[in-house]
Short mmCIF file of C-alpha atoms in Angstrom, two decimals:
data_model
loop_
_atom_site.label_atom_id
_atom_site.label_comp_id
_atom_site.label_asym_id
_atom_site.label_seq_id
_atom_site.Cartn_x
_atom_site.Cartn_y
_atom_site.Cartn_z
CA UNK R 1 5.03 -32.85 -19.66
CA UNK R 2 5.90 -34.82 -22.82
CA UNK R 3 9.48 -35.86 -23.62
CA UNK R 4 9.43 -33.70 -26.75
CA UNK R 5 8.43 -30.62 -24.77
CA UNK R 6 11.11 -31.31 -22.16
CA UNK R 7 13.72 -31.57 -24.93
CA UNK R 8 12.50 -28.34 -26.53
CA UNK R 9 12.91 -26.53 -23.24
CA UNK R 10 16.39 -27.99 -22.72
CA UNK R 11 17.47 -26.87 -26.17
CA UNK R 12 16.29 -23.32 -25.55
CA UNK R 13 18.21 -23.22 -22.27
CA UNK R 14 21.40 -24.35 -24.02
CA UNK R 15 20.99 -21.78 -26.79
CA UNK R 16 20.61 -19.07 -24.19
CA UNK R 17 23.71 -19.96 -22.24
CA UNK R 18 25.98 -19.24 -25.22
CA UNK R 19 25.30 -15.52 -25.04
CA UNK R 20 24.95 -15.00 -21.34
CA UNK R 21 28.27 -13.33 -20.77
CA UNK R 22 31.84 -13.01 -22.00
CA UNK R 23 34.12 -16.05 -22.01
CA UNK R 24 35.74 -15.20 -18.66
CA UNK R 25 32.61 -15.63 -16.57
CA UNK R 26 30.27 -17.62 -18.77
CA UNK R 27 30.82 -20.89 -16.93
CA UNK R 28 30.20 -19.25 -13.57
CA UNK R 29 26.97 -17.70 -14.88
CA UNK R 30 25.71 -20.94 -16.38
CA UNK R 31 26.49 -22.97 -13.25
CA UNK R 32 24.85 -20.39 -10.99
CA UNK R 33 21.72 -20.40 -13.10
CA UNK R 34 21.54 -24.19 -12.97
CA UNK R 35 21.84 -24.13 -9.17
CA UNK R 36 19.18 -21.45 -8.83
CA UNK R 37 16.74 -23.35 -11.01
CA UNK R 38 17.32 -26.64 -9.16
CA UNK R 39 16.93 -24.93 -5.82
CA UNK R 40 13.74 -23.29 -7.03
CA UNK R 41 12.34 -26.53 -8.41
CA UNK R 42 12.77 -28.31 -5.06
CA UNK R 43 11.11 -25.49 -3.16
CA UNK R 44 8.25 -25.29 -5.66
CA UNK R 45 7.56 -28.99 -5.11
CA UNK R 46 7.55 -28.42 -1.36
CA UNK R 47 5.14 -25.50 -1.75
CA UNK R 48 2.80 -27.66 -3.77
CA UNK R 49 2.87 -30.47 -1.23
CA UNK R 50 2.03 -28.10 1.59
CA UNK R 51 -0.82 -26.49 -0.31
CA UNK R 52 -2.29 -29.90 -1.20
CA UNK R 53 -1.97 -31.13 2.37
CA UNK R 54 -4.19 -28.23 3.36
CA UNK R 55 -6.56 -28.89 0.46
CA UNK R 56 -5.81 -25.53 -1.10
CA UNK R 57 -6.27 -25.26 -4.86
CA UNK R 58 -3.65 -23.01 -6.42
CA UNK R 59 -3.34 -21.05 -9.65
CA UNK R 60 -0.66 -18.65 -10.83
CA UNK R 61 -1.14 -16.07 -13.54
CA UNK R 62 1.70 -14.73 -15.67
CA UNK R 63 1.67 -12.17 -18.48
CA UNK R 64 3.12 -8.85 -19.60
CA UNK R 65 2.33 -5.53 -17.95
CA UNK R 66 -1.12 -4.41 -19.06
CA UNK R 67 -2.32 -7.84 -20.21
CA UNK R 68 -5.11 -7.66 -17.61
CA UNK R 69 -3.91 -10.08 -14.94
CA UNK R 70 -5.25 -8.02 -12.02
CA UNK R 71 -8.53 -7.28 -13.77
CA UNK R 72 -9.07 -11.00 -14.44
CA UNK R 73 -8.35 -11.91 -10.83
CA UNK R 74 -10.73 -9.18 -9.67
CA UNK R 75 -13.53 -10.67 -11.77
CA UNK R 76 -12.77 -14.24 -10.71
CA UNK R 77 -12.60 -13.35 -7.03
CA UNK R 78 -15.86 -11.43 -7.29
CA UNK R 79 -17.56 -14.63 -8.50
CA UNK R 80 -15.78 -17.12 -6.24
CA UNK R 81 -15.51 -15.26 -2.93
CA UNK R 82 -18.78 -16.71 -1.63
CA UNK R 83 -17.70 -20.25 -2.39
CA UNK R 84 -14.06 -20.14 -1.29
CA UNK R 85 -11.85 -18.42 1.25
CA UNK R 86 -9.31 -16.87 -1.12
CA UNK R 87 -5.74 -15.66 -0.68
CA UNK R 88 -4.17 -13.64 -3.48
CA UNK R 89 -0.43 -12.97 -3.69
CA UNK R 90 0.56 -10.14 -6.05
CA UNK R 91 4.11 -9.67 -7.29
CA UNK R 92 5.34 -6.31 -8.52
CA UNK R 93 8.61 -4.44 -8.72
CA UNK R 94 7.17 -1.76 -6.44
CA UNK R 95 3.80 -0.33 -5.21
CA UNK R 96 0.83 -2.26 -3.79
CA UNK R 97 -1.69 -1.03 -6.33
CA UNK R 98 -2.70 -4.51 -7.49
CA UNK R 99 -3.16 -5.97 -4.01
CA UNK R 100 -5.36 -3.03 -3.04
CA UNK R 101 -7.51 -3.49 -6.12
CA UNK R 102 -8.07 -7.15 -5.28
CA UNK R 103 -8.59 -6.57 -1.57
CA UNK R 104 -11.66 -4.50 -2.51
CA UNK R 105 -13.31 -7.72 -3.76
CA UNK R 106 -13.44 -9.71 -0.53
CA UNK R 107 -10.22 -11.62 -0.82
CA UNK R 108 -7.18 -11.29 1.38
CA UNK R 109 -4.25 -10.01 -0.63
CA UNK R 110 -0.53 -9.83 -0.02
CA UNK R 111 1.84 -7.74 -2.08
CA UNK R 112 5.41 -8.83 -2.71
CA UNK R 113 7.71 -6.09 -3.99
CA UNK R 114 10.65 -7.64 -5.75
CA UNK R 115 12.88 -4.57 -6.04
CA UNK R 116 14.34 -5.18 -9.43
CA UNK R 117 13.68 -8.87 -9.91
CA UNK R 118 11.67 -9.68 -12.97
CA UNK R 119 9.61 -12.58 -11.62
CA UNK R 120 8.40 -14.23 -8.45
CA UNK R 121 10.22 -17.39 -7.44
CA UNK R 122 9.26 -20.35 -5.25
CA UNK R 123 11.19 -18.84 -2.38
CA UNK R 124 8.95 -15.75 -2.29
CA UNK R 125 5.90 -18.01 -2.07
CA UNK R 126 7.52 -20.33 0.46
CA UNK R 127 8.10 -17.46 2.87
CA UNK R 128 4.45 -16.43 2.72
CA UNK R 129 3.13 -19.99 3.08
CA UNK R 130 5.30 -20.48 6.13
CA UNK R 131 3.85 -17.44 7.84
CA UNK R 132 0.19 -18.11 7.16
CA UNK R 133 -2.26 -20.52 8.76
CA UNK R 134 -3.12 -22.51 5.65
CA UNK R 135 -6.28 -23.89 7.27
CA UNK R 136 -7.78 -20.44 6.71
CA UNK R 137 -7.88 -20.75 2.90
CA UNK R 138 -9.35 -22.91 0.14
CA UNK R 139 -7.93 -21.19 -2.89
CA UNK R 140 -4.67 -19.42 -3.69
CA UNK R 141 -4.11 -17.09 -6.65
CA UNK R 142 -0.68 -15.76 -7.43
CA UNK R 143 -0.29 -12.84 -9.81
CA UNK R 144 3.26 -12.73 -11.06
CA UNK R 145 5.28 -9.63 -11.88
CA UNK R 146 4.22 -8.22 -15.27
CA UNK R 147 6.60 -10.01 -17.59
CA UNK R 148 6.10 -12.50 -20.39
CA UNK R 149 9.61 -13.92 -20.28
CA UNK R 150 11.25 -14.33 -16.87
CA UNK R 151 8.48 -16.26 -15.08
CA UNK R 152 9.38 -19.18 -17.35
CA UNK R 153 12.53 -19.66 -15.27
CA UNK R 154 10.67 -20.20 -12.03
CA UNK R 155 7.77 -22.47 -11.21
CA UNK R 156 6.06 -21.50 -7.97
CA UNK R 157 4.43 -24.76 -6.90
CA UNK R 158 0.85 -24.09 -7.99
CA UNK R 159 -1.44 -26.72 -9.55
CA UNK R 160 -2.15 -24.63 -12.63
CA UNK R 161 -0.35 -21.87 -14.49
CA UNK R 162 -2.26 -19.45 -16.70
CA UNK R 163 -0.48 -17.30 -19.27
CA UNK R 164 -2.38 -14.17 -20.25
CA UNK R 165 -1.74 -12.10 -23.34
CA UNK R 166 -3.91 -9.31 -24.69
CA UNK R 167 -5.02 -8.27 -28.15
CA UNK R 168 -3.12 -4.97 -27.75
CA UNK R 169 0.16 -6.90 -27.72
CA UNK R 170 -0.30 -7.87 -31.37
CA UNK R 171 -0.78 -11.25 -33.02
CA UNK R 172 2.93 -12.14 -32.86
CA UNK R 173 3.03 -12.18 -29.09
CA UNK R 174 2.46 -15.93 -28.62
CA UNK R 175 4.83 -17.04 -31.38
CA UNK R 176 7.51 -14.75 -29.90
CA UNK R 177 7.19 -16.14 -26.37
CA UNK R 178 6.91 -19.92 -26.61
CA UNK R 179 8.40 -20.84 -23.23
CA UNK R 180 5.54 -19.76 -21.00
CA UNK R 181 3.01 -21.41 -23.27
CA UNK R 182 4.95 -24.65 -23.14
CA UNK R 183 4.85 -24.51 -19.34
CA UNK R 184 1.22 -23.44 -18.87
CA UNK R 185 -1.98 -25.43 -18.70
CA UNK R 186 -4.21 -22.53 -19.72
CA UNK R 187 -3.74 -19.63 -22.16
CA UNK R 188 -5.98 -16.57 -22.01
CA UNK R 189 -6.26 -14.01 -24.82
CA UNK R 190 -7.68 -10.98 -23.06
CA UNK R 191 -9.10 -7.61 -24.21
CA UNK R 192 -11.07 -9.38 -26.89
CA UNK R 193 -13.37 -6.32 -26.86
CA UNK R 194 -10.56 -4.32 -28.54
CA UNK R 195 -9.62 -6.95 -31.14
CA UNK R 196 -11.78 -5.57 -33.93
CA UNK R 197 -10.64 -1.96 -33.51
CA UNK R 198 -7.01 -3.04 -33.39
CA UNK R 199 -7.36 -5.57 -36.19
CA UNK R 200 -5.59 -8.27 -34.18
CA UNK R 201 -5.48 -11.68 -35.89
CA UNK R 202 -7.00 -13.89 -33.16
CA UNK R 203 -7.07 -17.13 -35.22
CA UNK R 204 -3.29 -16.87 -35.64
CA UNK R 205 -2.86 -16.49 -31.89
CA UNK R 206 -5.04 -19.52 -31.18
CA UNK R 207 -3.14 -21.58 -33.75
CA UNK R 208 0.27 -20.51 -32.37
CA UNK R 209 -0.67 -21.50 -28.83
CA UNK R 210 -1.82 -24.96 -29.98
CA UNK R 211 1.27 -25.41 -32.16
CA UNK R 212 3.52 -24.59 -29.21
CA UNK R 213 1.60 -26.73 -26.72
CA UNK R 214 -1.09 -29.08 -28.08
CA UNK R 215 -2.33 -29.78 -24.53
CA UNK R 216 -2.98 -26.16 -23.61
CA UNK R 217 -6.55 -24.97 -23.03
CA UNK R 218 -7.21 -21.58 -24.66
CA UNK R 219 -9.92 -19.06 -24.02
CA UNK R 220 -10.59 -15.48 -25.18
CA UNK R 221 -11.86 -13.10 -22.53
CA UNK R 222 -12.63 -9.48 -21.74
CA UNK R 223 -11.90 -8.75 -18.12
CA UNK R 224 -13.44 -5.32 -18.75
CA UNK R 225 -16.87 -6.57 -19.85
CA UNK R 226 -16.63 -9.88 -17.98
CA UNK R 227 -16.97 -11.90 -21.19
CA UNK R 228 -16.00 -15.57 -20.77
CA UNK R 229 -14.73 -15.14 -17.20
CA UNK R 230 -17.22 -17.81 -16.13
CA UNK R 231 -15.89 -20.12 -18.81
CA UNK R 232 -12.36 -19.54 -17.55
CA UNK R 233 -13.49 -20.56 -14.06
CA UNK R 234 -14.99 -23.73 -15.56
CA UNK R 235 -11.72 -24.53 -17.32
CA UNK R 236 -9.90 -24.10 -14.03
CA UNK R 237 -12.42 -26.51 -12.46
CA UNK R 238 -13.10 -24.06 -9.62
CA UNK Q 1 23.68 10.67 -13.28
CA UNK Q 2 23.12 12.49 -9.96
CA UNK Q 3 24.40 11.08 -6.66
CA UNK Q 4 20.84 10.72 -5.39
CA UNK Q 5 19.82 8.65 -8.41
CA UNK Q 6 22.92 6.45 -8.06
CA UNK Q 7 22.02 5.84 -4.41
CA UNK Q 8 18.42 5.02 -5.30
CA UNK Q 9 19.59 2.43 -7.79
CA UNK Q 10 22.02 0.94 -5.27
CA UNK Q 11 19.26 0.62 -2.67
CA UNK Q 12 16.97 -1.17 -5.10
CA UNK Q 13 19.75 -3.62 -5.97
CA UNK Q 14 20.31 -4.38 -2.30
CA UNK Q 15 16.62 -4.90 -1.63
CA UNK Q 16 16.46 -7.31 -4.53
CA UNK Q 17 19.36 -9.46 -3.40
CA UNK Q 18 17.58 -10.45 -0.16
CA UNK Q 19 15.01 -12.51 -2.03
CA UNK Q 20 17.07 -13.89 -4.84
CA UNK Q 21 17.38 -17.41 -3.53
CA UNK Q 22 17.49 -19.58 -0.43
CA UNK Q 23 20.22 -19.06 2.17
CA UNK Q 24 22.45 -21.85 0.77
CA UNK Q 25 23.15 -20.23 -2.56
CA UNK Q 26 22.25 -16.57 -2.03
CA UNK Q 27 25.83 -15.37 -1.75
CA UNK Q 28 26.82 -17.18 -4.94
CA UNK Q 29 23.86 -15.65 -6.78
CA UNK Q 30 24.59 -12.14 -5.55
CA UNK Q 31 28.31 -12.36 -6.38
CA UNK Q 32 27.61 -13.75 -9.84
CA UNK Q 33 25.17 -10.95 -10.57
CA UNK Q 34 27.72 -8.36 -9.51
CA UNK Q 35 30.34 -9.89 -11.79
CA UNK Q 36 27.95 -10.04 -14.73
CA UNK Q 37 26.97 -6.40 -14.32
CA UNK Q 38 30.56 -5.21 -14.01
CA UNK Q 39 31.58 -7.24 -17.05
CA UNK Q 40 28.64 -5.79 -18.99
CA UNK Q 41 29.42 -2.23 -17.92
CA UNK Q 42 32.99 -2.48 -19.22
CA UNK Q 43 31.88 -3.91 -22.52
CA UNK Q 44 29.14 -1.28 -22.89
CA UNK Q 45 31.75 1.45 -22.48
CA UNK Q 46 33.90 -0.20 -25.12
CA UNK Q 47 30.93 -0.42 -27.49
CA UNK Q 48 30.25 3.28 -27.02
CA UNK Q 49 33.86 4.24 -27.67
CA UNK Q 50 33.94 2.25 -30.88
CA UNK Q 51 30.66 3.72 -32.13
CA UNK Q 52 31.84 7.27 -31.37
CA UNK Q 53 35.19 6.67 -33.09
CA UNK Q 54 33.23 5.86 -36.23
CA UNK Q 55 30.93 8.88 -35.70
CA UNK Q 56 27.88 6.66 -35.32
CA UNK Q 57 25.02 8.06 -33.26
CA UNK Q 58 23.31 5.36 -31.24
CA UNK Q 59 19.93 4.94 -29.57
CA UNK Q 60 18.41 1.96 -27.81
CA UNK Q 61 14.69 1.49 -27.24
CA UNK Q 62 13.28 -0.55 -24.38
CA UNK Q 63 9.67 -1.27 -23.42
CA UNK Q 64 7.19 -4.08 -22.84
CA UNK Q 65 5.82 -6.32 -25.57
CA UNK Q 66 3.23 -4.39 -27.57
CA UNK Q 67 4.36 -0.91 -26.49
CA UNK Q 68 5.11 -0.06 -30.10
CA UNK Q 69 8.91 -0.17 -30.24
CA UNK Q 70 9.07 -1.66 -33.75
CA UNK Q 71 6.35 0.63 -35.08
CA UNK Q 72 8.19 3.69 -33.73
CA UNK Q 73 11.46 2.60 -35.30
CA UNK Q 74 9.67 1.96 -38.59
CA UNK Q 75 8.34 5.54 -38.60
CA UNK Q 76 11.68 7.03 -37.57
CA UNK Q 77 13.62 5.06 -40.17
CA UNK Q 78 11.13 6.06 -42.85
CA UNK Q 79 11.89 9.71 -42.11
CA UNK Q 80 15.64 9.42 -41.56
CA UNK Q 81 16.73 6.87 -44.16
CA UNK Q 82 17.51 9.58 -46.74
CA UNK Q 83 19.70 11.49 -44.31
CA UNK Q 84 21.55 8.61 -42.60
CA UNK Q 85 22.83 5.14 -43.34
CA UNK Q 86 21.01 3.23 -40.60
CA UNK Q 87 21.64 -0.09 -38.90
CA UNK Q 88 18.91 -1.54 -36.70
CA UNK Q 89 19.53 -4.40 -34.26
CA UNK Q 90 16.37 -6.13 -33.00
CA UNK Q 91 16.35 -8.37 -29.96
CA UNK Q 92 13.69 -11.00 -29.45
CA UNK Q 93 13.36 -14.36 -27.75
CA UNK Q 94 12.69 -15.96 -31.13
CA UNK Q 95 11.48 -15.09 -34.71
CA UNK Q 96 12.76 -12.33 -36.99
CA UNK Q 97 9.43 -10.60 -37.43
CA UNK Q 98 10.62 -7.21 -36.20
CA UNK Q 99 13.79 -7.14 -38.27
CA UNK Q 100 11.79 -7.96 -41.40
CA UNK Q 101 9.33 -5.18 -40.67
CA UNK Q 102 12.14 -2.66 -40.36
CA UNK Q 103 14.09 -3.95 -43.36
CA UNK Q 104 11.11 -2.97 -45.50
CA UNK Q 105 11.85 0.70 -44.70
CA UNK Q 106 15.32 1.00 -46.24
CA UNK Q 107 17.43 0.22 -43.22
CA UNK Q 108 19.68 -2.75 -42.71
CA UNK Q 109 18.41 -4.86 -39.83
CA UNK Q 110 19.89 -7.66 -37.78
CA UNK Q 111 17.86 -9.94 -35.55
CA UNK Q 112 19.31 -11.35 -32.33
CA UNK Q 113 17.36 -14.26 -30.88
CA UNK Q 114 18.14 -14.59 -27.21
CA UNK Q 115 16.62 -18.03 -26.57
CA UNK Q 116 15.19 -17.41 -23.14
CA UNK Q 117 17.11 -14.37 -22.04
CA UNK Q 118 14.92 -11.46 -21.11
CA UNK Q 119 17.12 -8.61 -22.39
CA UNK Q 120 19.97 -7.80 -24.73
CA UNK Q 121 23.33 -7.25 -23.09
CA UNK Q 122 26.48 -5.38 -24.16
CA UNK Q 123 28.02 -8.67 -25.25
CA UNK Q 124 25.31 -9.26 -27.88
CA UNK Q 125 26.00 -5.78 -29.32
CA UNK Q 126 29.77 -6.19 -29.08
CA UNK Q 127 29.67 -9.30 -31.24
CA UNK Q 128 27.72 -7.52 -33.96
CA UNK Q 129 29.88 -4.39 -33.89
CA UNK Q 130 33.00 -6.56 -34.25
CA UNK Q 131 31.67 -8.20 -37.39
CA UNK Q 132 30.48 -5.08 -39.19
CA UNK Q 133 32.37 -2.40 -41.06
CA UNK Q 134 31.31 0.56 -38.95
CA UNK Q 135 32.31 3.04 -41.65
CA UNK Q 136 29.15 1.92 -43.49
CA UNK Q 137 26.75 3.50 -40.96
CA UNK Q 138 25.87 6.86 -39.42
CA UNK Q 139 23.13 5.80 -37.06
CA UNK Q 140 22.45 2.72 -34.93
CA UNK Q 141 19.08 1.81 -33.42
CA UNK Q 142 18.78 -1.10 -31.03
CA UNK Q 143 15.34 -2.48 -30.20
CA UNK Q 144 15.57 -4.49 -27.02
CA UNK Q 145 13.59 -7.63 -26.15
CA UNK Q 146 10.03 -6.68 -25.14
CA UNK Q 147 10.42 -6.30 -21.40
CA UNK Q 148 10.03 -3.35 -19.06
CA UNK Q 149 12.16 -4.81 -16.27
CA UNK Q 150 15.25 -6.76 -17.27
CA UNK Q 151 16.86 -4.25 -19.65
CA UNK Q 152 17.55 -2.12 -16.58
CA UNK Q 153 20.27 -4.62 -15.64
CA UNK Q 154 22.24 -4.12 -18.83
CA UNK Q 155 23.37 -0.97 -20.56
CA UNK Q 156 24.37 -1.57 -24.17
CA UNK Q 157 26.73 1.31 -24.87
CA UNK Q 158 24.41 3.62 -26.79
CA UNK Q 159 24.38 7.42 -26.43
CA UNK Q 160 20.68 7.57 -25.60
CA UNK Q 161 18.17 5.16 -24.12
CA UNK Q 162 14.45 5.58 -24.79
CA UNK Q 163 11.87 3.82 -22.62
CA UNK Q 164 8.51 3.35 -24.34
CA UNK Q 165 5.24 2.60 -22.58
CA UNK Q 166 1.79 2.64 -24.12
CA UNK Q 167 -1.59 3.85 -22.95
CA UNK Q 168 -2.90 0.26 -23.04
CA UNK Q 169 -0.55 -0.64 -20.20
CA UNK Q 170 -2.52 1.55 -17.80
CA UNK Q 171 -1.55 4.66 -15.87
CA UNK Q 172 0.36 2.74 -13.17
CA UNK Q 173 2.96 1.43 -15.57
CA UNK Q 174 5.56 4.14 -14.98
CA UNK Q 175 5.21 4.24 -11.19
CA UNK Q 176 5.54 0.43 -11.13
CA UNK Q 177 8.75 0.37 -13.20
CA UNK Q 178 11.00 3.16 -11.94
CA UNK Q 179 14.37 1.63 -12.83
CA UNK Q 180 14.24 2.04 -16.59
CA UNK Q 181 12.98 5.62 -16.27
CA UNK Q 182 15.87 6.43 -13.93
CA UNK Q 183 18.31 5.11 -16.51
CA UNK Q 184 16.76 6.65 -19.64
CA UNK Q 185 17.17 10.04 -21.25
CA UNK Q 186 13.83 9.95 -23.08
CA UNK Q 187 10.39 8.53 -22.14
CA UNK Q 188 7.76 7.92 -24.80
CA UNK Q 189 4.07 7.37 -24.02
CA UNK Q 190 2.80 5.71 -27.17
CA UNK Q 191 -0.67 4.79 -28.52
CA UNK Q 192 -1.94 8.20 -27.49
CA UNK Q 193 -4.68 7.67 -30.10
CA UNK Q 194 -6.25 5.05 -27.78
CA UNK Q 195 -5.97 7.06 -24.56
CA UNK Q 196 -9.45 8.52 -24.67
CA UNK Q 197 -11.21 5.24 -25.39
CA UNK Q 198 -9.24 3.47 -22.65
CA UNK Q 199 -9.56 6.37 -20.19
CA UNK Q 200 -5.85 6.29 -19.38
CA UNK Q 201 -4.71 9.07 -17.03
CA UNK Q 202 -1.88 10.61 -19.09
CA UNK Q 203 -1.14 13.51 -16.69
CA UNK Q 204 -0.39 10.97 -13.95
CA UNK Q 205 2.03 9.17 -16.25
CA UNK Q 206 3.82 12.39 -17.16
CA UNK Q 207 4.09 13.37 -13.49
CA UNK Q 208 5.38 9.93 -12.45
CA UNK Q 209 8.13 10.01 -15.07
CA UNK Q 210 9.28 13.47 -13.93
CA UNK Q 211 9.11 12.44 -10.24
CA UNK Q 212 11.27 9.40 -10.93
CA UNK Q 213 13.74 11.26 -13.14
CA UNK Q 214 13.52 15.07 -13.28
CA UNK Q 215 15.99 15.15 -16.20
CA UNK Q 216 14.00 12.86 -18.47
CA UNK Q 217 12.47 14.25 -21.65
CA UNK Q 218 8.92 12.98 -22.18
CA UNK Q 219 6.80 12.88 -25.30
CA UNK Q 220 3.43 11.35 -26.20
CA UNK Q 221 3.23 9.70 -29.62
CA UNK Q 222 1.12 7.54 -31.88
CA UNK Q 223 3.30 5.32 -34.01
CA UNK Q 224 0.11 4.28 -35.80
CA UNK Q 225 -0.91 7.77 -36.97
CA UNK Q 226 2.63 9.17 -36.89
CA UNK Q 227 1.71 11.84 -34.35
CA UNK Q 228 4.75 13.50 -32.73
CA UNK Q 229 7.26 11.14 -34.34
CA UNK Q 230 8.96 14.21 -35.82
CA UNK Q 231 9.13 15.78 -32.37
CA UNK Q 232 10.71 12.61 -31.00
CA UNK Q 233 13.38 12.86 -33.72
CA UNK Q 234 14.00 16.48 -32.67
CA UNK Q 235 14.39 15.43 -29.03
CA UNK Q 236 16.89 12.81 -30.11
CA UNK Q 237 18.77 15.56 -32.02
CA UNK Q 238 18.85 13.44 -35.18
#
């Protein structure tokens, strides 16, 4: 990550801390957050080391509810399940709907229910890695809880992070949520099949993503029709 | 709120705390969260008292990015701006796009940029209330940051909370996010104009909302066409 991007992220974190709570407990809140993030960062690094030791490629997918994260993973797994032994971890507040959908496509899937937490953290992933024989897998996908904000606080230890938005979220969605785009290697604009009907300004979205993170790779897809899913797999070098 | 619902919420909070962090700092994280929530609850109550003293009716709207919160407020304000003097507070990570959209419809609007925070809290609202002459308004709308999870941690001190989901988020969206529906008085299923094309199972969504919170009032709308916006205003008794 470039120095400029690191500084941007730092500035956003400082801005945030001003309004976290009333004067009485602000310092406690800020210090706790710093500890949690540091703790998470260490564990994420450990996760990544373990996955690499076992030659497992890893990708995590973040995005709002309804962006099409599960549908994209379904399509990807359908294509890659002959080539790789795949494990998919799905995060959700409750239910195991997503894991069941993916299981139907020849990949093992594990559901994590977070209760009320708004994102997966490295600790969730660590506990699963510890209890699995990693020699049984070549590829790990993690689908985060549907949320375009909180996952920016926690890296998980994957090689690549994909942020997915959809045309139904409107053309402001990327400009409004810079953090995840700063932290991701790949941006997906999904539901491109609905763009015309909705009148979504796709060029603006592409431009915003590049403005926020010049290194990010961007692709438009339709998980429904399958459009560009193969290209996404190419970008991921899978 | 019924005893059963209070117990449900307590159980979810306990479940969540197990996975918040590693053993070393878990207790600190849990205790900090408890303090933050208590602090917020007190301030929310104070906000509500102040608003009521000035005879201001207040509504806050939560929902994911793209659910149509701003579009709904635009339509409501268009109808009510002759009857009431309206103040709208819009929360977003960054930009003042939403506030500008609403300002165009004869309501005063204030944008709060949260930096990286995933929801507005009572403290944000308190600071605005303190700096405004509340005799100038009859009605307050608060549009929360686009997020279907985090706003459940913070009440703001309004009379009524509306949770908005849209048909593009899929029929599982309510079942997957029970907390906000437990805490809201009104549920809106928006973008009903797209339901047929998307094949979204609306009866399931209606049933899920009632299962989660039997007291909740539910309405389907299209902010785009204006369908049922008048009925929503009736439900809100405005």
